[in-house]
Tab-separated table of C-alpha atoms in Angstrom:
chain	number	residue	atom	x	y	z
Q	5	GLY	CA	101.384	94.444	107.452
Q	6	ASN	CA	102.252	97.341	105.198
Q	7	SER	CA	105.656	97.358	103.572
Q	8	VAL	CA	107.713	98.854	100.772
Q	9	THR	CA	110.424	97.016	98.872
Q	10	GLN	CA	112.785	98.798	96.527
Q	11	MET	CA	115.714	97.612	94.524
Q	12	GLU	CA	119.063	97.595	96.215
Q	13	GLY	CA	121.740	99.929	95.070
Q	14	PRO	CA	124.001	101.370	94.306
Q	15	VAL	CA	122.940	102.021	90.753
Q	16	THR	CA	125.681	103.495	88.581
Q	17	LEU	CA	124.790	104.979	85.196
Q	18	SER	CA	126.403	107.134	82.580
Q	19	GLU	CA	124.953	110.535	81.884
Q	20	GLU	CA	121.937	110.432	79.527
Q	21	ALA	CA	121.211	106.785	80.340
Q	22	PHE	CA	117.708	105.560	81.113
Q	23	LEU	CA	116.893	105.043	84.780
Q	24	THR	CA	114.499	102.640	86.446
Q	25	ILE	CA	114.341	102.127	90.196
Q	26	ASN	CA	111.865	99.439	91.130
Q	27	CYS	CA	109.464	99.801	94.043
Q	28	THR	CA	106.723	97.402	95.107
Q	29	TYR	CA	104.434	97.673	98.081
Q	30	THR	CA	102.099	95.728	100.306
Q	31	ALA	CA	99.267	97.627	101.910
Q	32	THR	CA	95.702	97.342	103.049
Q	33	GLY	CA	93.257	99.759	101.600
Q	34	TYR	CA	94.307	102.309	99.024
Q	35	PRO	CA	97.612	103.924	99.920
Q	36	SER	CA	99.161	107.039	98.515
Q	37	LEU	CA	102.612	106.494	97.059
Q	38	PHE	CA	105.634	108.780	97.096
Q	39	TRP	CA	109.192	109.084	95.937
Q	40	TYR	CA	111.534	111.141	98.096
Q	41	VAL	CA	115.065	112.162	97.159
Q	42	GLN	CA	118.021	112.905	99.387
Q	43	TYR	CA	120.826	114.799	97.661
Q	44	PRO	CA	124.296	114.633	99.217
Q	45	GLY	CA	124.420	116.657	102.392
Q	46	GLU	CA	120.763	117.627	102.226
Q	47	GLY	CA	117.512	116.557	103.816
Q	48	LEU	CA	114.843	114.415	102.221
Q	49	GLN	CA	112.460	116.162	99.906
Q	50	LEU	CA	109.423	115.034	98.019
Q	51	LEU	CA	110.120	114.224	94.371
Q	52	LEU	CA	106.677	113.082	93.218
Q	53	LYS	CA	103.532	111.397	94.409
Q	54	ALA	CA	100.414	109.546	93.236
Q	55	THR	CA	97.257	109.110	95.228
Q	56	LYS	CA	95.207	106.569	93.301
Q	57	ALA	CA	95.564	103.730	90.851
Q	58	ASP	CA	96.818	104.653	87.374
Q	59	ASP	CA	97.886	108.111	88.526
Q	60	LYS	CA	101.247	109.222	87.203
Q	61	GLY	CA	103.415	111.460	89.326
Q	62	SER	CA	106.072	113.500	87.589
Q	63	ASN	CA	108.689	116.087	88.468
Q	64	LYS	CA	112.103	117.154	87.138
Q	65	GLY	CA	111.866	114.606	84.310
Q	66	PHE	CA	111.135	111.742	86.702
Q	67	GLU	CA	107.926	109.740	86.436
Q	68	ALA	CA	106.234	106.954	88.373
Q	69	THR	CA	102.873	105.303	87.719
Q	70	TYR	CA	100.712	103.835	90.478
Q	71	ARG	CA	100.023	100.271	89.329
Q	72	LYS	CA	97.526	98.596	91.605
Q	73	GLU	CA	97.488	95.319	89.646
Q	74	THR	CA	101.208	94.828	90.181
Q	75	THR	CA	101.407	96.838	93.438
Q	76	SER	CA	104.276	98.815	91.996
Q	77	PHE	CA	105.458	102.409	91.726
Q	78	HIS	CA	108.661	102.246	89.699
Q	79	LEU	CA	110.652	105.445	89.246
Q	80	GLU	CA	111.864	106.261	85.728
Q	81	LYS	CA	113.798	108.960	83.959
Q	82	GLY	CA	114.644	108.968	80.313
Q	83	SER	CA	117.997	110.729	80.512
Q	84	VAL	CA	119.801	111.094	83.821
Q	85	GLN	CA	122.242	113.847	84.680
Q	86	VAL	CA	125.150	113.972	87.084
Q	87	SER	CA	123.031	116.230	89.290
Q	88	ASP	CA	120.537	113.377	89.774
Q	89	SER	CA	123.071	111.521	91.893
Q	90	ALA	CA	121.276	111.004	95.190
Q	91	VAL	CA	119.487	108.443	97.322
Q	92	TYR	CA	115.891	107.758	96.312
Q	93	PHE	CA	113.271	106.491	98.760
Q	94	CYS	CA	109.928	104.972	97.882
Q	95	ALA	CA	107.211	105.437	100.509
Q	96	LEU	CA	103.523	104.891	101.131
Q	97	SER	CA	100.933	106.268	103.472
Q	98	THR	CA	97.707	104.502	104.237
Q	99	THR	CA	94.395	105.033	105.913
Q	100	SER	CA	94.867	101.946	108.037
Q	101	GLY	CA	96.414	102.430	111.407
Q	102	THR	CA	97.712	105.847	112.251
Q	103	TYR	CA	98.620	107.311	108.867
Q	104	LYS	CA	102.277	106.780	109.375
Q	105	TYR	CA	104.522	106.544	106.405
Q	106	ILE	CA	106.362	103.402	105.434
Q	107	PHE	CA	109.679	104.023	103.687
Q	108	GLY	CA	111.761	101.713	101.573
Q	109	THR	CA	115.426	101.280	102.364
Q	110	GLY	CA	116.557	103.694	99.687
Q	111	THR	CA	118.458	103.264	96.422
Q	112	ARG	CA	121.656	105.170	95.839
Q	113	LEU	CA	122.087	106.457	92.304
Q	114	LYS	CA	125.446	107.596	90.975
Q	115	VAL	CA	125.598	109.208	87.559
Q	116	LEU	CA	128.952	109.479	85.865
Q	117	ALA	CA	129.848	112.213	83.386
G	6	GLY	CA	108.287	130.363	105.030
G	7	ALA	CA	110.365	128.571	107.639
G	8	GLY	CA	110.816	124.853	107.241
G	9	VAL	CA	111.316	122.166	109.836
G	10	SER	CA	114.307	122.920	112.003
G	11	GLN	CA	116.269	120.610	114.238
G	12	SER	CA	118.891	121.196	116.863
G	13	PRO	CA	121.643	120.544	117.441
G	14	SER	CA	122.859	119.727	113.943
G	15	ASN	CA	125.627	117.588	115.365
G	16	LYS	CA	126.006	115.978	118.762
G	17	VAL	CA	128.932	113.962	120.056
G	18	THR	CA	128.382	112.289	123.383
G	19	GLU	CA	130.002	109.691	125.544
G	20	LYS	CA	128.459	106.278	125.984
G	21	GLY	CA	126.105	106.263	128.931
G	22	LYS	CA	125.161	109.940	128.748
G	23	ASP	CA	121.659	111.189	128.026
G	24	VAL	CA	120.935	113.354	124.991
G	25	GLU	CA	117.986	115.492	123.975
G	26	LEU	CA	117.198	116.333	120.380
G	27	ARG	CA	114.800	119.066	119.380
G	28	CYS	CA	112.462	119.509	116.449
G	29	ASP	CA	110.516	122.633	115.492
G	30	PRO	CA	107.858	121.687	112.942
G	31	ILE	CA	106.301	123.956	110.371
G	32	SER	CA	103.668	126.122	111.997
G	33	GLY	CA	100.199	124.643	111.604
G	34	HIS	CA	101.357	121.126	110.860
G	35	THR	CA	99.476	118.734	113.096
G	36	ALA	CA	101.518	115.605	112.425
G	37	LEU	CA	105.118	115.123	113.508
G	38	TYR	CA	107.374	112.117	112.938
G	39	TRP	CA	110.775	111.042	114.206
G	40	TYR	CA	112.973	108.706	112.172
G	41	ARG	CA	116.430	107.252	112.579
G	42	GLN	CA	118.764	106.804	109.633
G	43	ARG	CA	121.834	104.735	110.255
G	44	LEU	CA	124.785	105.153	107.914
G	45	GLY	CA	123.965	103.792	104.488
G	46	GLN	CA	120.527	102.585	105.541
G	47	GLY	CA	116.922	103.614	105.087
G	48	LEU	CA	114.601	105.464	107.388
G	49	GLU	CA	113.538	103.702	110.559
G	50	PHE	CA	110.273	104.998	111.991
G	51	LEU	CA	110.486	105.858	115.672
G	52	ILE	CA	107.396	107.756	116.809
G	53	TYR	CA	104.447	109.708	115.416
G	54	PHE	CA	102.425	112.525	116.982
G	55	GLN	CA	99.076	113.657	115.634
G	56	GLY	CA	97.531	116.632	117.369
G	57	ASN	CA	96.424	115.765	120.868
G	58	SER	CA	95.989	112.056	120.164
G	59	ALA	CA	98.116	109.476	121.939
G	60	PRO	CA	101.402	109.126	120.045
G	61	ASP	CA	102.272	106.003	118.086
G	62	LYS	CA	105.410	104.805	119.832
G	63	SER	CA	105.598	101.483	118.047
G	64	GLY	CA	108.952	102.249	116.444
G	65	LEU	CA	110.916	103.158	119.551
G	66	PRO	CA	113.713	100.568	119.777
G	67	SER	CA	113.984	100.436	123.559
G	68	ASP	CA	112.770	102.073	126.745
G	69	ARG	CA	115.847	104.287	126.646
G	70	PHE	CA	114.085	106.257	123.917
G	71	SER	CA	111.252	108.648	124.635
G	72	ALA	CA	109.700	111.661	122.961
G	73	GLU	CA	107.360	114.447	123.889
G	74	ARG	CA	105.398	117.028	122.033
G	75	THR	CA	103.410	119.867	123.514
G	76	GLY	CA	100.284	120.415	121.470
G	77	GLU	CA	101.240	121.044	117.869
G	78	SER	CA	104.570	122.657	118.555
G	79	VAL	CA	108.080	121.626	119.470
G	80	SER	CA	109.034	118.003	120.021
G	81	THR	CA	111.984	116.568	121.889
G	82	LEU	CA	113.466	113.107	121.472
G	83	THR	CA	115.415	111.893	124.482
G	84	ILE	CA	117.841	109.012	124.501
G	85	GLN	CA	118.966	107.871	127.917
G	86	ARG	CA	122.172	105.999	128.647
G	87	THR	CA	123.315	106.259	125.039
G	88	GLN	CA	124.986	103.308	123.363
G	89	GLN	CA	127.273	103.237	120.353
G	90	GLU	CA	124.535	101.638	118.258
G	91	ASP	CA	122.477	104.796	118.794
G	92	SER	CA	124.862	106.652	116.495
G	93	ALA	CA	122.805	107.793	113.517
G	94	VAL	CA	121.107	110.770	111.947
G	95	TYR	CA	117.803	111.509	113.637
G	96	LEU	CA	115.275	113.057	111.296
G	97	CYS	CA	112.127	114.923	112.143
G	98	ALA	CA	109.304	115.545	109.701
G	99	SER	CA	105.990	117.326	109.910
G	100	SER	CA	102.921	117.326	107.717
G	101	PRO	CA	99.548	119.044	107.479
G	102	ARG	CA	97.416	116.015	108.066
G	103	GLY	CA	94.253	117.933	107.419
G	104	GLN	CA	94.819	117.516	103.699
G	105	GLY	CA	94.203	113.791	103.861
G	106	LEU	CA	96.323	111.160	102.207
G	107	THR	CA	97.888	113.512	99.688
G	108	TYR	CA	99.911	115.338	102.275
G	109	GLU	CA	103.672	115.115	102.036
G	110	GLN	CA	106.164	115.080	104.828
G	111	TYR	CA	108.522	117.989	105.213
G	112	PHE	CA	111.829	116.917	106.640
G	113	GLY	CA	114.269	118.770	108.805
G	114	PRO	CA	118.012	118.619	108.145
G	115	GLY	CA	118.528	116.073	110.903
G	116	THR	CA	120.721	115.753	113.959
G	117	ARG	CA	123.824	113.644	113.529
G	118	LEU	CA	124.444	111.820	116.793
G	119	THR	CA	127.788	110.188	117.469
G	120	VAL	CA	128.234	108.115	120.592
G	121	THR	CA	131.860	107.515	121.498
């Protein structure tokens, strides 16, 4: 079946460090891939998305590239800020079944000043 | 415009009581999802509504859980005979499915349920 696996947290970084949060998926067909972010005390919101192989989603300095050959969608940011502290969720949606989303378990990021 | 709203924002109930959680999706969104998020964990899919199609109930954890949606409007999630393990944040999301696979989900703020 379809699934999403992301690296366990928490991830603790110093400000201006480079961030990578790994995400790999298993899916039939050609899913769309998403990263959602949940800031402390807030609801989930879409961070970026990619809908086909080799697409790169980007937003707020974050990037992720849809790699079909490695079934991955790793999230990266070159220089994190304290305000990036949040929980990040990788997700996919697929044409198989009923279009429901599959979410990863989330990775908590803490950025220290 | 208005986003997804949920009520109540917090609910404390005694074990064994029934609770009803409400979700108002964004107007025009045909798809509606319910998720459960236990403390420190990821999102657990519960149920999915798409227009007038039969809902996908495959994520409901037991027959104590049920949900309804009238057309493309409000949805209610009901938990009967609540147990302490039901304590979690219940999230609702809606999306405009008509845009195909590129659509995103818009989440409500959630209802924090505490069963004592």
